[in-house]
PDB file of C-alpha atoms in Angstrom:
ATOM      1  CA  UNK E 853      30.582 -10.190  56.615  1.00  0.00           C
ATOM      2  CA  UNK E 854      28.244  -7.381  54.874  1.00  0.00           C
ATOM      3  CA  UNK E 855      25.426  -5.920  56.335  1.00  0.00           C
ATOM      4  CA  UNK E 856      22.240  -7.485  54.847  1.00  0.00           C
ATOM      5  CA  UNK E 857      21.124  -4.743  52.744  1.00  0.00           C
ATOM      6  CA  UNK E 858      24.824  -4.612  51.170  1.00  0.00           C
ATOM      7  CA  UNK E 859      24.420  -8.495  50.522  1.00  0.00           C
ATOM      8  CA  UNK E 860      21.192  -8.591  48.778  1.00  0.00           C
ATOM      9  CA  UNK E 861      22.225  -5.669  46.593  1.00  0.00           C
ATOM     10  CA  UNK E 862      25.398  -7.507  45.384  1.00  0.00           C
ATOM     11  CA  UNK E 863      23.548 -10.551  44.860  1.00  0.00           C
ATOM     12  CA  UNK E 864      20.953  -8.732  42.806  1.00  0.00           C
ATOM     13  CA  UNK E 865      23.798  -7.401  41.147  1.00  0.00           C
ATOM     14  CA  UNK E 866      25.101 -10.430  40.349  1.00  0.00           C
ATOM     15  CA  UNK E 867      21.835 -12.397  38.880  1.00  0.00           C
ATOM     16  CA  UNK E 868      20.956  -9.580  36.772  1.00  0.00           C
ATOM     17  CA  UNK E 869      24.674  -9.419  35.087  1.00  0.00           C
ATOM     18  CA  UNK E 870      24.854 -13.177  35.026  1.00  0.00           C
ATOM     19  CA  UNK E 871      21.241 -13.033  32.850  1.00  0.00           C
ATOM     20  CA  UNK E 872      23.370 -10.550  30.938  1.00  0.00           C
ATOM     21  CA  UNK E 873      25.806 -12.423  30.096  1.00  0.00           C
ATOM     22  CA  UNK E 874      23.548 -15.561  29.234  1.00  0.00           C
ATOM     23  CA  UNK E 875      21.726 -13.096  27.241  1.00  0.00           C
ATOM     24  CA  UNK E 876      24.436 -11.494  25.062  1.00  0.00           C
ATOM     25  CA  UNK E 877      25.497 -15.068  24.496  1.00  0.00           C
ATOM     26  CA  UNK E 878      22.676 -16.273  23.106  1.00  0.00           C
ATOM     27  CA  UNK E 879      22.403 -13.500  20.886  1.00  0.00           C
ATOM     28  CA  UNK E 880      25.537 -14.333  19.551  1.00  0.00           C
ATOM     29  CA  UNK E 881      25.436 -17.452  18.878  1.00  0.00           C
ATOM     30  CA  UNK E 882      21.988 -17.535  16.934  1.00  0.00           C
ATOM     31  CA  UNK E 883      23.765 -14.405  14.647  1.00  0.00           C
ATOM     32  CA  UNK E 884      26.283 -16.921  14.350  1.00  0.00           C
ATOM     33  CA  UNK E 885      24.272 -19.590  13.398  1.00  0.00           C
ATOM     34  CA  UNK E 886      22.108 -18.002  11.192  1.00  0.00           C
ATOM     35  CA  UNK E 887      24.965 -15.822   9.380  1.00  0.00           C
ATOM     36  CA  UNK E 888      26.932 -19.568   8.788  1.00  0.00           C
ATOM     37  CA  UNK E 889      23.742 -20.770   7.443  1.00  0.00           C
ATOM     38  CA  UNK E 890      23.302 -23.432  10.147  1.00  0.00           C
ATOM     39  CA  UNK E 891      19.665 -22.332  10.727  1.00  0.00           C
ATOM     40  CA  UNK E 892      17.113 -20.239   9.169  1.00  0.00           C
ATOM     41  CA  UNK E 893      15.696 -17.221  10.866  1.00  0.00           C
ATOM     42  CA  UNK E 894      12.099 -17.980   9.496  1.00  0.00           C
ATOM     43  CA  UNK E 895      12.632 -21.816  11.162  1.00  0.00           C
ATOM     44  CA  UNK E 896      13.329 -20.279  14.834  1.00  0.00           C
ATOM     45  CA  UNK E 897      11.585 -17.087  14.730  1.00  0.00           C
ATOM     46  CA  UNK E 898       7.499 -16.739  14.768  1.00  0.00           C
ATOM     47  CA  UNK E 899       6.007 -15.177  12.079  1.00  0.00           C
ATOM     48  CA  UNK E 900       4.098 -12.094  12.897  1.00  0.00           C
ATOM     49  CA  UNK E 901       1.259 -10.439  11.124  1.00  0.00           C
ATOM     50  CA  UNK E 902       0.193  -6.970  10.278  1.00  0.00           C
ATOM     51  CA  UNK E 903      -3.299  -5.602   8.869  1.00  0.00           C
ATOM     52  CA  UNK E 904      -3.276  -3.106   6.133  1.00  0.00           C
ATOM     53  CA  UNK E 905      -6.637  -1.009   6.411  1.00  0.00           C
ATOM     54  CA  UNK E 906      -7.840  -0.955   2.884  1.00  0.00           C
ATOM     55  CA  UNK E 907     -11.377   0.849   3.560  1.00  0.00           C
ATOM     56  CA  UNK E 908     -13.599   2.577   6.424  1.00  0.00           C
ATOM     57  CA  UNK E 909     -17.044   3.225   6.913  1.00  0.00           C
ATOM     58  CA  UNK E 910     -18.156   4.731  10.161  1.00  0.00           C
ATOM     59  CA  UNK E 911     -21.921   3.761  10.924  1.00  0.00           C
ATOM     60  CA  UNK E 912     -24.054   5.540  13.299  1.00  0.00           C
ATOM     61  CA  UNK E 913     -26.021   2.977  15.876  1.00  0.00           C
ATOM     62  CA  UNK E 914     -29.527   4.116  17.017  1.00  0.00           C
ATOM     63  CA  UNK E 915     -27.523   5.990  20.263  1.00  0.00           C
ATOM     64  CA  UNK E 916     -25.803   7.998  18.545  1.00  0.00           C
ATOM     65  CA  UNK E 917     -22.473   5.718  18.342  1.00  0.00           C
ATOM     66  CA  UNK E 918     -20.142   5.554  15.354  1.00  0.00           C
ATOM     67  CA  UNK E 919     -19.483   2.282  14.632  1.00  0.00           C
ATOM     68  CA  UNK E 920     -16.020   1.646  12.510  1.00  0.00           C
ATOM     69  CA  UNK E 921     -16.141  -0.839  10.179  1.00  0.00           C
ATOM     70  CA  UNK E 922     -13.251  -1.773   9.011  1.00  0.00           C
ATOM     71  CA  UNK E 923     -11.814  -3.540   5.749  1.00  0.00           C
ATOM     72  CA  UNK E 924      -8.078  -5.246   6.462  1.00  0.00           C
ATOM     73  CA  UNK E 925      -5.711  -7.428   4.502  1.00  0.00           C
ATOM     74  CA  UNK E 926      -3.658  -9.752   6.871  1.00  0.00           C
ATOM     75  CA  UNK E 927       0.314  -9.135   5.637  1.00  0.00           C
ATOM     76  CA  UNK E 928       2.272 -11.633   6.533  1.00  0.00           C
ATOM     77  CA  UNK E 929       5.559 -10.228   8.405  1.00  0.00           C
ATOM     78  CA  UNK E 930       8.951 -11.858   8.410  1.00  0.00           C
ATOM     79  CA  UNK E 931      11.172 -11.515  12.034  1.00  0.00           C
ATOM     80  CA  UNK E 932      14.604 -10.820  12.183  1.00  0.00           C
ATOM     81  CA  UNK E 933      16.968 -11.267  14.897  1.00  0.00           C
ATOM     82  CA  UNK E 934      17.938  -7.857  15.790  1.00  0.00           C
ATOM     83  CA  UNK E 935      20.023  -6.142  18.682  1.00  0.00           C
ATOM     84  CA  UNK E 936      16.914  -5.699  20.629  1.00  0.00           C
ATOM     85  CA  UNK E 937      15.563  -8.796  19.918  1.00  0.00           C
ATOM     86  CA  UNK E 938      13.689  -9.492  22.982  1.00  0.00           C
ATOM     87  CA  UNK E 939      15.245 -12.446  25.550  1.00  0.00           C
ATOM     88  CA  UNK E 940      12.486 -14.302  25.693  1.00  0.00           C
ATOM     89  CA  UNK E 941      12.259 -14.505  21.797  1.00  0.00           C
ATOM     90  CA  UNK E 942      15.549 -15.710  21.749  1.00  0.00           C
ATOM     91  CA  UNK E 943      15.345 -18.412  24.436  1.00  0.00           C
ATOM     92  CA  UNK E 944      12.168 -19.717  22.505  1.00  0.00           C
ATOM     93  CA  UNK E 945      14.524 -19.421  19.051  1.00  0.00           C
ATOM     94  CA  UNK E 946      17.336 -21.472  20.693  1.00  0.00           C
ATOM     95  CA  UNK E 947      15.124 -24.340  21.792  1.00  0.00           C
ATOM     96  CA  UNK E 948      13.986 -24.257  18.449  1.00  0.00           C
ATOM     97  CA  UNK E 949      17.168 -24.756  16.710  1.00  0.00           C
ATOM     98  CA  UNK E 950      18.146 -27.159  19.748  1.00  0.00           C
ATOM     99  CA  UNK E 951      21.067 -25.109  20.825  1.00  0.00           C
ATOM    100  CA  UNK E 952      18.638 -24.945  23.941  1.00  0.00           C
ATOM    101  CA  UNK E 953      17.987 -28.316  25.526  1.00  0.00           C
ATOM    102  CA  UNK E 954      14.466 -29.139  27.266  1.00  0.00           C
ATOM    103  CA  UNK E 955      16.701 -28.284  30.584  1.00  0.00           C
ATOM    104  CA  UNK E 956      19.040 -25.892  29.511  1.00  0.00           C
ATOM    105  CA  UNK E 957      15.491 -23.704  28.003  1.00  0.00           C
ATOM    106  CA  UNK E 958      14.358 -24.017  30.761  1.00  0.00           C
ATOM    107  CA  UNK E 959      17.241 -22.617  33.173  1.00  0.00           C
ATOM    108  CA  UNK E 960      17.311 -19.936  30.579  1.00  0.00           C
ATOM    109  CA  UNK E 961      13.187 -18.960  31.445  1.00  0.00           C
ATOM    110  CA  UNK E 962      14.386 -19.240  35.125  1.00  0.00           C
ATOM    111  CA  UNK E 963      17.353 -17.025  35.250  1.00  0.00           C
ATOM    112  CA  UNK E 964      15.328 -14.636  33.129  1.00  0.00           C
ATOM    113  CA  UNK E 965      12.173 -14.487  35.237  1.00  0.00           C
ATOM    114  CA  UNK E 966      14.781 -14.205  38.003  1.00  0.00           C
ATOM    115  CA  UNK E 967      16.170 -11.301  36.696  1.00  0.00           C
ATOM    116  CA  UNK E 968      12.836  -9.179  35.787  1.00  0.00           C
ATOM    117  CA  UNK E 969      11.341 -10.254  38.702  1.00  0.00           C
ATOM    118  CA  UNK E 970      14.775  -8.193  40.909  1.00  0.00           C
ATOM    119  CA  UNK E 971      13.265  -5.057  38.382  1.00  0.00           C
ATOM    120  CA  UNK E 972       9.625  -5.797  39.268  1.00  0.00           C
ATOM    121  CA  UNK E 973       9.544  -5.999  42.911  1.00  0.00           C
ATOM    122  CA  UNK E 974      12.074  -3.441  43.502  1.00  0.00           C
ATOM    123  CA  UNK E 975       9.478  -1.280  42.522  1.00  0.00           C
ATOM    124  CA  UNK E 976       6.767  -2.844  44.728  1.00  0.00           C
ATOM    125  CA  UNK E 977       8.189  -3.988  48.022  1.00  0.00           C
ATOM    126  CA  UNK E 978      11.603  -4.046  49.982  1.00  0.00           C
ATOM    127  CA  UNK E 979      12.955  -7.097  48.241  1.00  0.00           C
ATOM    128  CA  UNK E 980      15.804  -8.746  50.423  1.00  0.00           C
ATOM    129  CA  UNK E 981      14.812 -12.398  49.572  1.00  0.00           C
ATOM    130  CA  UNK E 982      18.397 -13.160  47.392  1.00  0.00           C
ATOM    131  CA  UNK E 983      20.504 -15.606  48.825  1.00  0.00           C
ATOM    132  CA  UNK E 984      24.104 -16.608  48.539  1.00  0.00           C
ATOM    133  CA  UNK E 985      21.985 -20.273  47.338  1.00  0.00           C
ATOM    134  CA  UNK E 986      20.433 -18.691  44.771  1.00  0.00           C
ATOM    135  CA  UNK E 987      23.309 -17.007  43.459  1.00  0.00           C
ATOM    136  CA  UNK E 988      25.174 -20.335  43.737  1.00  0.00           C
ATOM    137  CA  UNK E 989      22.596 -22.003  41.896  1.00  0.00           C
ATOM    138  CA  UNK E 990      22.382 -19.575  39.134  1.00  0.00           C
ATOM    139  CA  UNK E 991      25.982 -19.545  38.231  1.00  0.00           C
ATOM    140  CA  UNK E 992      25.393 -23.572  38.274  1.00  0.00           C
ATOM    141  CA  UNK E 993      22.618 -23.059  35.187  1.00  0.00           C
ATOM    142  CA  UNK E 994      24.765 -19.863  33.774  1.00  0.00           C
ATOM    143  CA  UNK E 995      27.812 -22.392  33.264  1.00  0.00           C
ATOM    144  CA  UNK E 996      25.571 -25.162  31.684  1.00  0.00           C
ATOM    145  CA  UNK E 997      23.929 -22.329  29.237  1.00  0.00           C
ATOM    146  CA  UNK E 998      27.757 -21.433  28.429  1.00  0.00           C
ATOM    147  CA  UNK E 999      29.556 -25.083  27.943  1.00  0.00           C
ATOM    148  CA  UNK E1000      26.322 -25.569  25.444  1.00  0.00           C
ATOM    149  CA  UNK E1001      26.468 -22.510  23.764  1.00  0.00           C
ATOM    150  CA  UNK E1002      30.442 -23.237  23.490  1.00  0.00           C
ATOM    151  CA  UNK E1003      29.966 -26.459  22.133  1.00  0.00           C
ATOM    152  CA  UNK E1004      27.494 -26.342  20.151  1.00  0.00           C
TER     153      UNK E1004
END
């Protein structure tokens, strides 16, 4: 029996805590894993590279230009699952370790998207499109993330 505006704000409210929760869980759980020695951080987590500048000569072009050339060694870099890990990492780290089944990753990517996307257009436009069906249906995919996450 709330006004409109009073709705969508609570349901907003609710997908972006219920992405929280999903979230924090799926932190846990891959600490968990990877502390018991269940999985290895470098077998779910993407390598990511640096480049070490080793020299740099600066080279004037017939304009006038400088020109950098530069002389870099590729370092390999090992990632961690930290406390700010990003969500999307760790989705893409729990299908990897299949704690995240082809479905359940994929509820994951929608209740995320869901959530950045209340953040995003808040910003752009009055954004009143939240139902009490898409709340519904994202506590149906928050409850299959949990029973997985508890059972695996």
């Amino acid at each position: 029996n709330l006004p409109t505006l009073y709705k969508n704000q609570t349901y907003k409210t609710i997908i972006i805590y219920s992405a929280a929760i999903v979230e924090s869980l799926l932190h846990y759980k891959l600490k968990s894993l990877i502390e018991s020695g269940r999985v290895r951080e470098s077998k779910i987590f993407k390598k990511e590279f640096k480049y070490d500048e080793l020299s740099k000569v600066i080279l004037n072009d017939e304009l006038g230009v400088d020109l950098p050339i530069v002389l870099c060694k590729k370092a390999d870099i090992e990632k961690h699952l930290k406390d700010n890990t990003q969500f999307h990492d760790m989705i893409i780290a729990g299908k990897r370790c299949r704690l995240l089944t082809p479905t359940l990753f994929k509820y994951c990517n929608e209740i995320k998207d869901l959530r950045n996307n209340i953040h995003m257009a808040s910003m752009m436009e009055v954004d009143d499109k939240y139902t009490k069906v898409k709340v519904n249906n994202i506590y149906r995919k928050v409850k299959k993330v949990i029973d997985r996450i508890e059972s695996y």
